């Protein structure tokens, strides 16, 4: 009885602290995105909330960025091009990742052969490898094969993030599907590939969707390779586009910056929250025992 | 015959993934190693220069500053993320109303892409922003969050805010794997809740703890996004970590690819140890 008196207020206090910790930065950007220009820096909820900022980022702006820099800058002024570019890159990266990782994960979950451990180690190594080391050599290699400043080139480089992660998560998922189902199908005359395509993949559909979403988010959030591999305005992705809202450490046009950030951050965040169950599973498969 | 067929089919399934990873990880890694021992003047063929790039960086004070910054950035960030992650995992492992919602919301920072987390903190650290608002509410003087003296703690805070849910998720999974009987029998034997935490829960979390810390330490030491988006390595060299130094030398200042390669290669031994240790834990 006495225990409950201490426990409940403590739980409440820690819960509130947790919520404040998570939400203070998030609240600020949400309220700014709905604020009219005069209210962008006031603390409270905007008195005259408006959707103007969200409309503004899609049409050519008044040139606020050009004013600050002194001259007109040939940067992409609306969100449209970077948004399409980012979607395009993430789309290709996800497509290729799924193609490559599904069969690799199937191999790791079903076959046993000499050298399999070595391959697992190799993929794990790729998973933990810090990508900044690839920054310099990747730039030179892509220049030499004519892929520098190409969105497809960027998408291929993103496989360095996505393939190891997707392979490990899918392997965990495939291990959870009983192999008897395929064995029966193979006795009935299915080939290995048919068994994979017709039996395992439909059963693994939720897992495949989750892995596709993770890969999408990884590609969407990439800053390293977009920064060094893209060079022309038409090819800029969202992280680079957003960088132009900061000039000399000063935020230019906070309302539109907040709206851009919400649009750019919401898609991955919503997708992520939608597959929460798999976030845990992926972590368990990836970080605890696979 | 059957055996050969089996071997071939094994390798066809894994071959595309291995090719991709070799081309985009191993080849560039070897190339950067190769570059670090060469000089590549523009318009001339590369020449082998032995250790001269390394001699140059080991004599340069900037290298030691960026090495120090990398550790000053990564170690406190990982330690605090681990503490917050453990605290939240212990909290949300209790049964109480609203736990489900809190569990869902707790992965929100992790679900936000790092570059968006940086934008959130641009607003926090603006002189008109919420950071100084909190300071003035607490009766303190406003500060230059991204000025020379506070830049490093400020960007560490961004890293902590975005990264702690990874620890929370790992620890919660670890906590849920601890059988309830252990706690029940300890309670019957008269162990207090703090004793149970100290002698049952924490020792059993150790494997998860090692893995999660190892992974996070590598990712934090190699973090490029937050220094790049928050400060660009500045003011002066206050937040110049090894990844930022590599970037600046290769793309902003000297366009000196071999020297930049030597920077990232010089930190490779530390990563190699961490990778070896973590991969071993993961297996």
Coordinates of C-alpha atoms in Angstrom, one line a residue:
Chain A
X1 CA 0.0 0.0 0.0
X2 CA 2.7 2.4 1.1
X3 CA 4.7 1.5 -2.0
X4 CA 1.9 2.7 -4.3
X5 CA 2.0 6.2 -2.8
X6 CA 5.6 6.6 -3.8
X7 CA 5.5 4.7 -7.1
X8 CA 2.6 6.4 -8.8
X9 CA 3.7 10.0 -8.5
X10 CA 7.2 8.9 -9.4
X11 CA 5.9 7.2 -12.6
X12 CA 3.9 10.3 -13.4
X13 CA 6.9 12.7 -12.9
X14 CA 9.2 10.6 -15.0
X15 CA 6.5 10.2 -17.7
X16 CA 6.0 14.0 -17.9
X17 CA 9.8 14.6 -18.0
X18 CA 10.0 12.1 -20.9
X19 CA 7.3 13.8 -22.8
X20 CA 8.8 17.2 -22.3
X21 CA 12.2 15.9 -23.4
X22 CA 10.7 14.4 -26.6
X23 CA 8.3 17.2 -27.4
X24 CA 10.0 20.5 -26.7
X25 CA 12.0 20.6 -30.0
X26 CA 9.1 19.0 -32.0
X27 CA 6.5 21.4 -30.6
X28 CA 8.6 24.4 -31.6
X29 CA 8.9 23.4 -35.2
X30 CA 5.2 22.5 -35.5
X31 CA 4.1 25.8 -34.1
X32 CA 6.5 27.8 -36.3
X33 CA 5.2 26.1 -39.4
X34 CA 1.7 27.3 -38.7
X35 CA 2.7 30.8 -37.6
X36 CA 2.3 33.9 -39.8
X37 CA 5.5 35.9 -40.4
X38 CA 5.0 38.3 -37.4
X39 CA 4.6 35.4 -34.9
X40 CA 7.4 33.0 -36.0
X41 CA 9.6 33.8 -33.0
X42 CA 6.9 34.0 -30.3
X43 CA 6.7 31.3 -27.7
X44 CA 3.1 30.4 -27.6
X45 CA 0.7 28.7 -30.0
X46 CA 0.1 31.1 -33.0
X47 CA -2.9 33.3 -32.5
X48 CA -3.7 33.4 -36.2
X49 CA -2.6 30.0 -37.5
X50 CA -2.1 29.8 -41.2
X51 CA -1.2 27.3 -43.9
X52 CA 0.5 29.9 -45.9
X53 CA 4.0 28.5 -45.1
X54 CA 3.0 25.1 -46.5
X55 CA 1.7 26.8 -49.7
X56 CA 4.7 29.1 -50.0
X57 CA 7.2 26.3 -50.1
X58 CA 5.6 24.9 -53.3
X59 CA 5.5 28.2 -55.3
X60 CA 8.5 30.3 -56.2
X61 CA 9.2 32.5 -53.2
X62 CA 9.7 36.2 -52.9
X63 CA 13.5 35.7 -52.8
X64 CA 14.2 36.0 -49.1
X65 CA 17.2 33.8 -49.5
X66 CA 18.6 36.0 -52.3
X67 CA 18.3 39.1 -50.1
X68 CA 20.3 37.7 -47.3
X69 CA 23.1 36.6 -49.6
X70 CA 23.2 39.9 -51.4
X71 CA 23.0 38.5 -54.8
X72 CA 20.5 36.2 -56.5
X73 CA 21.5 32.6 -55.9
X74 CA 20.7 29.9 -58.4
X75 CA 19.5 27.5 -55.7
X76 CA 16.3 25.5 -56.0
X77 CA 13.8 27.8 -54.5
X78 CA 10.8 25.5 -54.1
X79 CA 10.6 22.1 -52.4
X80 CA 9.3 20.4 -55.6
X81 CA 12.5 19.4 -57.3
X82 CA 14.4 18.2 -54.2
X83 CA 11.3 16.3 -53.0
X84 CA 11.0 14.5 -56.4
X85 CA 14.8 13.8 -56.4
X86 CA 14.8 12.4 -52.9
X87 CA 11.8 10.2 -53.7
X88 CA 13.4 9.0 -56.9
X89 CA 16.7 8.1 -55.2
X90 CA 15.0 6.4 -52.3
X91 CA 12.7 4.5 -54.8
X92 CA 15.6 3.1 -56.8
X93 CA 17.6 2.3 -53.7
X94 CA 14.6 0.4 -52.1
X95 CA 14.0 -1.5 -55.4
X96 CA 17.6 -2.6 -55.7
X97 CA 17.9 -3.4 -52.0
X98 CA 14.8 -5.6 -52.0
X99 CA 16.0 -7.5 -55.1
X100 CA 19.5 -8.2 -53.7
X101 CA 18.7 -8.6 -50.0
X102 CA 15.7 -10.9 -50.3
X103 CA 17.6 -13.7 -52.0
X104 CA 20.7 -13.1 -49.9
X105 CA 18.7 -13.3 -46.7
X106 CA 16.9 -16.5 -48.0
X107 CA 20.3 -18.0 -48.7
X108 CA 21.5 -17.2 -45.2
X109 CA 18.4 -18.4 -43.5
X110 CA 17.9 -21.7 -45.4
X111 CA 21.1 -23.1 -46.9
X112 CA 24.0 -24.5 -45.0
X113 CA 27.4 -24.6 -46.6
X114 CA 31.1 -23.9 -46.1
X115 CA 31.9 -20.3 -45.8
X116 CA 28.4 -19.2 -44.7
X117 CA 29.8 -17.8 -41.4
X118 CA 32.3 -15.8 -43.3
X119 CA 29.6 -14.3 -45.4
X120 CA 27.5 -13.4 -42.4
X121 CA 30.6 -11.8 -40.9
X122 CA 31.1 -9.8 -44.1
X123 CA 27.6 -8.5 -44.1
X124 CA 27.8 -7.6 -40.4
X125 CA 31.0 -5.8 -41.1
X126 CA 29.2 -3.8 -43.8
X127 CA 26.4 -3.1 -41.4
X128 CA 28.6 -1.5 -38.7
X129 CA 31.0 0.1 -41.1
X130 CA 31.1 3.9 -40.8
X131 CA 30.1 5.4 -44.2
X132 CA 32.1 8.6 -43.9
X133 CA 35.2 6.7 -44.9
X134 CA 33.6 6.1 -48.3
X135 CA 33.1 9.8 -48.9
X136 CA 36.4 10.5 -50.7
X137 CA 37.0 7.3 -52.6
X138 CA 33.3 7.1 -53.7
X139 CA 33.5 10.6 -55.2
X140 CA 36.6 9.7 -57.3
X141 CA 35.2 6.3 -58.3
X142 CA 31.8 7.7 -59.4
X143 CA 33.6 10.5 -61.4
X144 CA 35.6 7.9 -63.2
X145 CA 32.6 5.8 -64.2
X146 CA 30.5 8.9 -65.2
X147 CA 28.1 8.6 -62.3
X148 CA 29.1 11.7 -60.4
X149 CA 26.2 14.2 -59.9
X150 CA 23.7 11.6 -61.1
X151 CA 20.8 10.6 -59.0
X152 CA 21.1 6.9 -60.0
X153 CA 24.7 6.9 -58.9
X154 CA 23.6 8.3 -55.5
X155 CA 20.9 5.6 -55.2
X156 CA 23.5 2.8 -55.9
X157 CA 25.8 4.2 -53.2
X158 CA 22.9 4.2 -50.8
X159 CA 23.0 0.4 -51.0
X160 CA 26.0 0.6 -48.7
X161 CA 23.5 1.6 -46.0
X162 CA 20.5 -0.5 -46.9
X163 CA 21.7 -3.9 -48.2
X164 CA 23.5 -5.1 -45.0
X165 CA 20.6 -3.9 -42.8
X166 CA 17.9 -5.3 -45.0
X167 CA 19.7 -8.6 -45.4
X168 CA 20.0 -9.1 -41.6
X169 CA 16.4 -8.1 -40.9
X170 CA 15.0 -10.3 -43.6
X171 CA 17.1 -13.3 -42.5
X172 CA 15.6 -13.0 -39.0
X173 CA 12.1 -12.8 -40.6
X174 CA 12.7 -15.8 -42.9
X175 CA 14.0 -17.9 -40.0
X176 CA 10.6 -17.4 -38.4
X177 CA 8.8 -19.1 -41.3
X178 CA 8.7 -22.9 -41.0
X179 CA 10.8 -24.5 -43.7
X180 CA 8.4 -27.5 -43.9
X181 CA 6.1 -25.5 -46.1
X182 CA 8.7 -25.1 -48.8
X183 CA 9.8 -28.7 -48.4
X184 CA 6.3 -29.9 -49.1
X185 CA 6.1 -27.7 -52.1
X186 CA 9.4 -28.8 -53.4
X187 CA 8.4 -32.5 -53.0
X188 CA 5.4 -31.5 -55.2
X189 CA 7.7 -30.4 -57.9
X190 CA 8.4 -26.7 -57.2
X191 CA 11.9 -25.5 -57.7
X192 CA 13.8 -23.7 -55.0
X193 CA 13.1 -20.4 -56.6
X194 CA 9.4 -21.1 -57.1
X195 CA 9.1 -22.1 -53.5
X196 CA 10.7 -18.8 -52.5
X197 CA 8.5 -16.7 -54.8
X198 CA 5.2 -18.5 -54.2
X199 CA 5.4 -19.6 -50.6
X200 CA 8.0 -17.7 -48.6
X201 CA 7.6 -14.2 -50.0
X202 CA 3.8 -14.0 -49.6
X203 CA 4.1 -15.2 -46.0
X204 CA 6.9 -12.7 -45.4
X205 CA 5.0 -9.8 -47.0
X206 CA 4.7 -7.7 -43.8
X207 CA 8.4 -8.2 -43.1
X208 CA 9.3 -7.3 -46.6
X209 CA 7.2 -4.1 -46.3
X210 CA 8.9 -3.2 -43.1
X211 CA 12.3 -3.7 -44.5
X212 CA 11.4 -1.7 -47.6
X213 CA 10.3 1.2 -45.3
X214 CA 13.5 1.0 -43.3
X215 CA 15.6 1.1 -46.5
X216 CA 13.5 4.0 -47.7
X217 CA 14.1 6.0 -44.5
X218 CA 17.8 5.3 -44.6
X219 CA 18.1 6.5 -48.1
X220 CA 15.8 9.5 -47.4
X221 CA 18.0 10.6 -44.5
X222 CA 21.3 10.4 -46.2
X223 CA 23.4 13.6 -45.9
X224 CA 27.0 12.3 -46.5
X225 CA 26.7 11.1 -50.0
X226 CA 24.2 13.7 -51.2
X227 CA 26.6 16.4 -50.0
X228 CA 29.6 15.1 -51.8
X229 CA 28.1 13.4 -54.9
X230 CA 25.6 16.0 -56.1
X231 CA 26.8 19.2 -57.7
X232 CA 24.0 20.8 -59.7
X233 CA 20.8 22.6 -58.4
X234 CA 18.5 20.3 -60.4
X235 CA 19.9 17.3 -58.6
X236 CA 19.7 18.5 -55.0
X237 CA 18.0 16.4 -52.5
X238 CA 16.1 17.5 -49.4
X239 CA 19.0 17.6 -46.9
X240 CA 20.9 20.0 -49.2
X241 CA 17.8 22.0 -50.0
X242 CA 17.1 22.5 -46.3
X243 CA 20.7 23.6 -45.7
X244 CA 20.1 26.8 -47.8
X245 CA 17.7 28.0 -45.0
X246 CA 20.7 28.7 -42.9
X247 CA 23.0 31.5 -43.9
X248 CA 26.0 32.3 -41.7
X249 CA 24.3 30.6 -38.8
X250 CA 21.2 32.6 -39.1
X251 CA 17.8 31.0 -40.0
X252 CA 16.3 32.6 -43.1
X253 CA 12.5 32.5 -43.3
X254 CA 11.8 30.3 -40.3
X255 CA 8.1 29.7 -41.2
X256 CA 9.0 28.1 -44.5
X257 CA 12.0 26.2 -43.0
X258 CA 9.6 24.7 -40.4
X259 CA 7.1 23.7 -43.1
X260 CA 9.8 22.2 -45.2
X261 CA 11.3 20.3 -42.3
X262 CA 7.8 18.9 -41.4
X263 CA 7.2 17.8 -44.9
X264 CA 10.6 16.2 -45.2
X265 CA 10.5 14.6 -41.8
X266 CA 6.9 13.5 -41.6
X267 CA 7.0 10.9 -44.3
X268 CA 9.8 8.8 -42.7
X269 CA 8.4 9.4 -39.1
X270 CA 4.9 8.3 -40.0
X271 CA 6.1 5.3 -41.9
X272 CA 8.4 4.4 -39.0
X273 CA 5.7 4.7 -36.4
X274 CA 3.4 2.6 -38.6
X275 CA 5.8 -0.3 -38.4
X276 CA 6.8 0.1 -34.7
X277 CA 6.4 -3.6 -34.1
X278 CA 9.1 -4.3 -36.6
X279 CA 11.4 -1.6 -35.2
X280 CA 11.7 -3.7 -32.1
X281 CA 11.9 -6.9 -34.1
X282 CA 14.5 -5.5 -36.4
X283 CA 16.6 -4.4 -33.5
X284 CA 16.3 -7.7 -31.8
X285 CA 17.2 -9.5 -35.1
X286 CA 19.9 -7.0 -35.8
X287 CA 21.4 -6.2 -32.5
X288 CA 20.5 -8.9 -30.0
X289 CA 20.7 -12.5 -31.3
X290 CA 19.7 -13.0 -35.0
Chain B
X1 CA 26.9 -33.5 -59.8
X2 CA 24.1 -32.8 -57.4
X3 CA 26.6 -31.3 -55.1
X4 CA 28.0 -29.0 -57.7
X5 CA 24.5 -27.8 -58.6
X6 CA 23.8 -27.1 -54.9
X7 CA 27.0 -25.1 -54.5
X8 CA 26.2 -23.1 -57.7
X9 CA 22.7 -22.4 -56.4
X10 CA 24.0 -21.4 -53.0
X11 CA 26.3 -18.9 -54.6
X12 CA 23.8 -17.5 -57.1
X13 CA 21.6 -16.4 -54.2
X14 CA 24.3 -14.7 -52.3
X15 CA 26.3 -13.5 -55.2
X16 CA 24.5 -10.2 -56.0
X17 CA 24.7 -9.0 -52.4
X18 CA 28.4 -9.9 -52.2
X19 CA 29.1 -8.1 -55.5
X20 CA 27.3 -5.0 -54.4
X21 CA 28.9 -4.8 -51.0
X22 CA 32.4 -5.5 -52.5
X23 CA 32.0 -2.8 -55.1
X24 CA 30.6 -0.1 -52.8
X25 CA 32.4 -0.9 -49.6
X26 CA 35.6 -3.0 -50.1
X27 CA 36.8 -1.4 -53.3
X28 CA 36.4 2.2 -52.0
X29 CA 38.0 1.2 -48.7
X30 CA 41.0 -0.3 -50.4
X31 CA 41.2 2.7 -52.8
X32 CA 41.2 5.1 -49.9
X33 CA 44.0 3.0 -48.2
X34 CA 45.9 3.2 -51.5
X35 CA 45.4 6.9 -51.8
X36 CA 46.7 7.6 -48.3
X37 CA 50.1 6.4 -49.4
X38 CA 50.2 8.4 -52.6
X39 CA 50.3 12.0 -53.8
X40 CA 47.9 12.9 -56.6
X41 CA 48.7 16.4 -58.0
X42 CA 46.1 17.5 -60.5
X43 CA 47.2 16.8 -64.1
X44 CA 49.9 14.4 -63.1
X45 CA 49.9 10.6 -62.5
X46 CA 49.7 9.6 -58.8
X47 CA 53.1 8.9 -57.2
X48 CA 53.9 6.7 -54.3
X49 CA 55.0 8.7 -51.3
X50 CA 55.2 6.2 -48.6
X51 CA 54.2 7.6 -45.2
X52 CA 54.6 11.2 -46.1
X53 CA 50.8 11.9 -45.8
X54 CA 50.8 10.4 -42.3
X55 CA 53.9 12.2 -41.3
X56 CA 52.2 15.4 -42.3
X57 CA 49.0 14.8 -40.4
X58 CA 50.8 13.5 -37.3
X59 CA 52.8 16.8 -37.2
X60 CA 49.7 18.9 -37.7
X61 CA 48.0 20.2 -34.6
X62 CA 44.6 20.2 -36.4
X63 CA 44.7 16.4 -36.5
X64 CA 45.1 16.1 -32.8
X65 CA 42.3 18.7 -32.3
X66 CA 40.0 16.7 -34.5
X67 CA 40.9 13.4 -32.9
X68 CA 40.3 14.9 -29.5
X69 CA 37.0 16.4 -30.7
X70 CA 35.9 13.0 -32.1
X71 CA 36.3 11.4 -28.6
X72 CA 34.9 14.4 -26.7
X73 CA 31.9 14.2 -29.0
X74 CA 31.3 10.4 -29.0
X75 CA 32.0 9.2 -25.4
X76 CA 29.8 11.6 -23.4
X77 CA 27.1 11.3 -26.1
X78 CA 27.1 7.5 -25.9
X79 CA 27.3 7.4 -22.1
X80 CA 24.3 9.8 -21.7
X81 CA 22.3 8.1 -24.4
X82 CA 22.9 4.8 -22.5
X83 CA 21.7 6.3 -19.2
X84 CA 18.6 7.9 -20.7
X85 CA 17.9 4.7 -22.7
X86 CA 18.2 2.5 -19.6
X87 CA 16.1 4.9 -17.5
X88 CA 13.3 5.0 -20.0
X89 CA 13.4 1.3 -20.6
X90 CA 13.1 0.6 -16.9
X91 CA 10.3 3.2 -16.7
X92 CA 8.3 1.7 -19.6
X93 CA 8.9 -1.8 -18.4
X94 CA 6.6 -1.0 -15.4
X95 CA 2.9 -1.6 -15.8
X96 CA 0.8 1.6 -15.8
X97 CA -1.8 3.4 -17.8
X98 CA -0.6 5.2 -20.8
X99 CA 2.5 3.0 -21.1
X100 CA 1.6 1.9 -24.6
X101 CA 1.4 5.5 -25.9
X102 CA 4.7 6.5 -24.2
X103 CA 6.4 3.4 -25.7
X104 CA 5.2 4.5 -29.1
X105 CA 6.2 8.2 -28.7
X106 CA 9.6 7.2 -27.3
X107 CA 10.8 6.1 -30.7
X108 CA 9.8 9.3 -32.3
X109 CA 13.2 11.0 -32.1
X110 CA 14.8 7.9 -33.7
X111 CA 12.1 7.9 -36.4
X112 CA 13.0 11.5 -37.4
X113 CA 15.8 11.5 -40.0
X114 CA 19.0 13.0 -38.5
X115 CA 19.0 16.0 -40.7
X116 CA 15.5 16.9 -39.6
X117 CA 16.6 16.5 -36.0
X118 CA 19.3 19.1 -36.8
X119 CA 16.7 21.5 -38.1
X120 CA 14.7 21.1 -34.9
X121 CA 17.7 22.1 -33.0
X122 CA 18.5 25.1 -35.3
X123 CA 15.3 26.5 -33.8
X124 CA 16.2 25.5 -30.2
X125 CA 19.7 27.1 -30.5
X126 CA 18.6 30.3 -32.3
X127 CA 19.1 33.3 -30.0
X128 CA 15.4 33.9 -30.1
X129 CA 14.7 30.1 -29.7
X130 CA 13.5 27.8 -27.1
X131 CA 17.0 27.1 -25.6
X132 CA 17.4 30.7 -24.4
X133 CA 13.7 30.8 -23.4
X134 CA 14.3 27.9 -21.0
X135 CA 17.5 29.5 -19.7
X136 CA 15.7 32.8 -19.0
X137 CA 12.8 30.9 -17.3
X138 CA 15.3 29.3 -15.0
X139 CA 16.8 32.7 -14.3
X140 CA 20.0 32.2 -16.3
X141 CA 21.6 34.4 -18.9
X142 CA 21.0 33.5 -22.5
X143 CA 24.1 32.0 -24.2
X144 CA 25.4 31.6 -27.8
X145 CA 24.5 27.9 -28.1
X146 CA 26.6 27.4 -31.2
X147 CA 29.4 29.8 -30.2
X148 CA 32.9 28.6 -29.7
X149 CA 32.5 27.6 -26.0
X150 CA 29.1 25.9 -26.2
X151 CA 29.1 24.4 -29.7
X152 CA 30.4 21.0 -28.7
X153 CA 28.0 20.4 -25.8
X154 CA 25.2 21.7 -28.0
X155 CA 25.8 19.3 -30.8
X156 CA 26.3 16.5 -28.3
X157 CA 22.8 17.3 -27.1
X158 CA 21.4 17.0 -30.6
X159 CA 23.1 13.6 -30.9
X160 CA 21.7 12.5 -27.6
X161 CA 18.2 13.6 -28.3
X162 CA 18.0 11.8 -31.6
X163 CA 20.0 8.7 -30.5
X164 CA 18.8 7.6 -27.1
X165 CA 15.7 5.6 -28.4
X166 CA 18.2 3.1 -30.0
X167 CA 19.4 2.3 -26.5
X168 CA 15.9 2.3 -25.1
X169 CA 14.7 -0.2 -27.7
X170 CA 17.7 -2.4 -27.1
X171 CA 17.4 -2.3 -23.3
X172 CA 13.6 -2.8 -23.4
X173 CA 14.1 -5.9 -25.6
X174 CA 16.7 -7.1 -23.1
X175 CA 14.4 -6.4 -20.1
X176 CA 11.6 -8.3 -21.7
X177 CA 13.8 -11.3 -22.2
X178 CA 14.5 -11.6 -18.5
X179 CA 12.2 -14.3 -17.1
X180 CA 9.7 -13.0 -14.5
X181 CA 10.4 -16.0 -12.2
X182 CA 13.9 -14.7 -11.5
X183 CA 12.4 -11.5 -10.0
X184 CA 9.6 -13.4 -8.2
X185 CA 11.9 -15.8 -6.5
X186 CA 14.3 -13.0 -5.5
X187 CA 11.4 -11.1 -4.0
X188 CA 10.4 -14.2 -2.0
X189 CA 14.0 -14.4 -0.8
X190 CA 13.6 -10.9 0.5
X191 CA 15.5 -8.9 -2.1
X192 CA 14.5 -5.2 -2.3
X193 CA 13.7 -3.7 -5.6
X194 CA 17.1 -1.9 -5.8
X195 CA 18.9 -5.1 -5.0
X196 CA 17.0 -6.9 -7.8
X197 CA 17.9 -4.1 -10.2
X198 CA 21.6 -4.3 -9.2
X199 CA 22.0 -8.0 -9.0
X200 CA 19.5 -9.4 -11.5
X201 CA 18.5 -6.9 -14.1
X202 CA 21.7 -5.1 -14.8
X203 CA 24.0 -8.2 -15.0
X204 CA 21.5 -9.8 -17.4
X205 CA 21.4 -6.7 -19.6
X206 CA 25.2 -6.8 -20.0
X207 CA 25.3 -8.5 -23.4
X208 CA 22.7 -6.1 -24.9
X209 CA 24.5 -3.2 -23.3
X210 CA 27.9 -4.2 -24.9
X211 CA 26.3 -4.6 -28.4
X212 CA 24.3 -1.4 -28.3
X213 CA 27.2 0.7 -26.9
X214 CA 29.6 -0.7 -29.5
X215 CA 27.3 0.1 -32.4
X216 CA 26.4 3.5 -31.1
X217 CA 30.1 4.4 -30.3
X218 CA 31.0 3.6 -33.9
X219 CA 28.1 5.5 -35.4
X220 CA 28.7 8.5 -33.1
X221 CA 32.4 8.6 -33.8
X222 CA 31.7 8.4 -37.5
X223 CA 28.8 10.8 -37.4
X224 CA 28.9 13.4 -40.1
X225 CA 25.4 14.7 -40.3
X226 CA 25.1 16.5 -37.0
X227 CA 28.4 18.4 -37.1
X228 CA 27.9 19.2 -40.8
X229 CA 24.3 20.5 -40.4
X230 CA 24.8 22.2 -37.0
X231 CA 28.2 23.9 -37.2
X232 CA 30.1 22.7 -40.3
X233 CA 32.9 21.8 -37.9
X234 CA 33.2 25.4 -36.5
X235 CA 33.3 27.9 -35.0
X236 CA 37.0 27.7 -35.9
X237 CA 37.7 24.1 -34.9
X238 CA 35.4 23.7 -31.9
X239 CA 33.4 20.8 -33.5
X240 CA 35.9 19.6 -36.1
X241 CA 35.7 15.8 -35.7
X242 CA 37.6 13.4 -37.9
X243 CA 34.7 12.9 -40.4
X244 CA 34.3 16.7 -40.7
X245 CA 38.1 17.2 -41.1
X246 CA 38.1 14.5 -43.9
X247 CA 35.2 16.3 -45.6
X248 CA 36.8 19.8 -45.3
X249 CA 40.2 18.7 -46.5
X250 CA 38.8 16.8 -49.5
X251 CA 36.0 19.1 -50.6
X252 CA 36.3 22.5 -49.1
X253 CA 39.8 23.6 -48.5
X254 CA 42.6 21.8 -50.2
X255 CA 40.8 19.4 -52.5
X256 CA 43.6 17.1 -51.2
X257 CA 42.1 13.6 -51.6
X258 CA 45.2 11.7 -50.4
X259 CA 45.5 13.8 -47.3
X260 CA 41.8 13.4 -46.5
X261 CA 42.2 9.7 -47.0
X262 CA 45.0 9.6 -44.6
X263 CA 42.8 11.3 -42.0
X264 CA 40.1 8.7 -42.3
X265 CA 42.7 5.9 -42.5
X266 CA 44.4 7.1 -39.3
X267 CA 41.2 6.5 -37.3
X268 CA 40.6 3.1 -39.0
X269 CA 42.5 1.1 -36.3
X270 CA 40.1 2.4 -33.6
X271 CA 37.1 1.4 -35.8
X272 CA 38.7 -2.0 -36.6
X273 CA 39.0 -2.8 -32.9
X274 CA 35.4 -1.6 -32.3
X275 CA 34.1 -3.5 -35.3
X276 CA 35.9 -6.7 -34.3
X277 CA 34.5 -6.5 -30.7
X278 CA 30.9 -5.7 -31.8
X279 CA 30.7 -8.2 -34.6
X280 CA 32.0 -10.8 -32.2
X281 CA 29.3 -9.9 -29.7
X282 CA 26.6 -10.0 -32.4
X283 CA 27.5 -13.5 -33.7

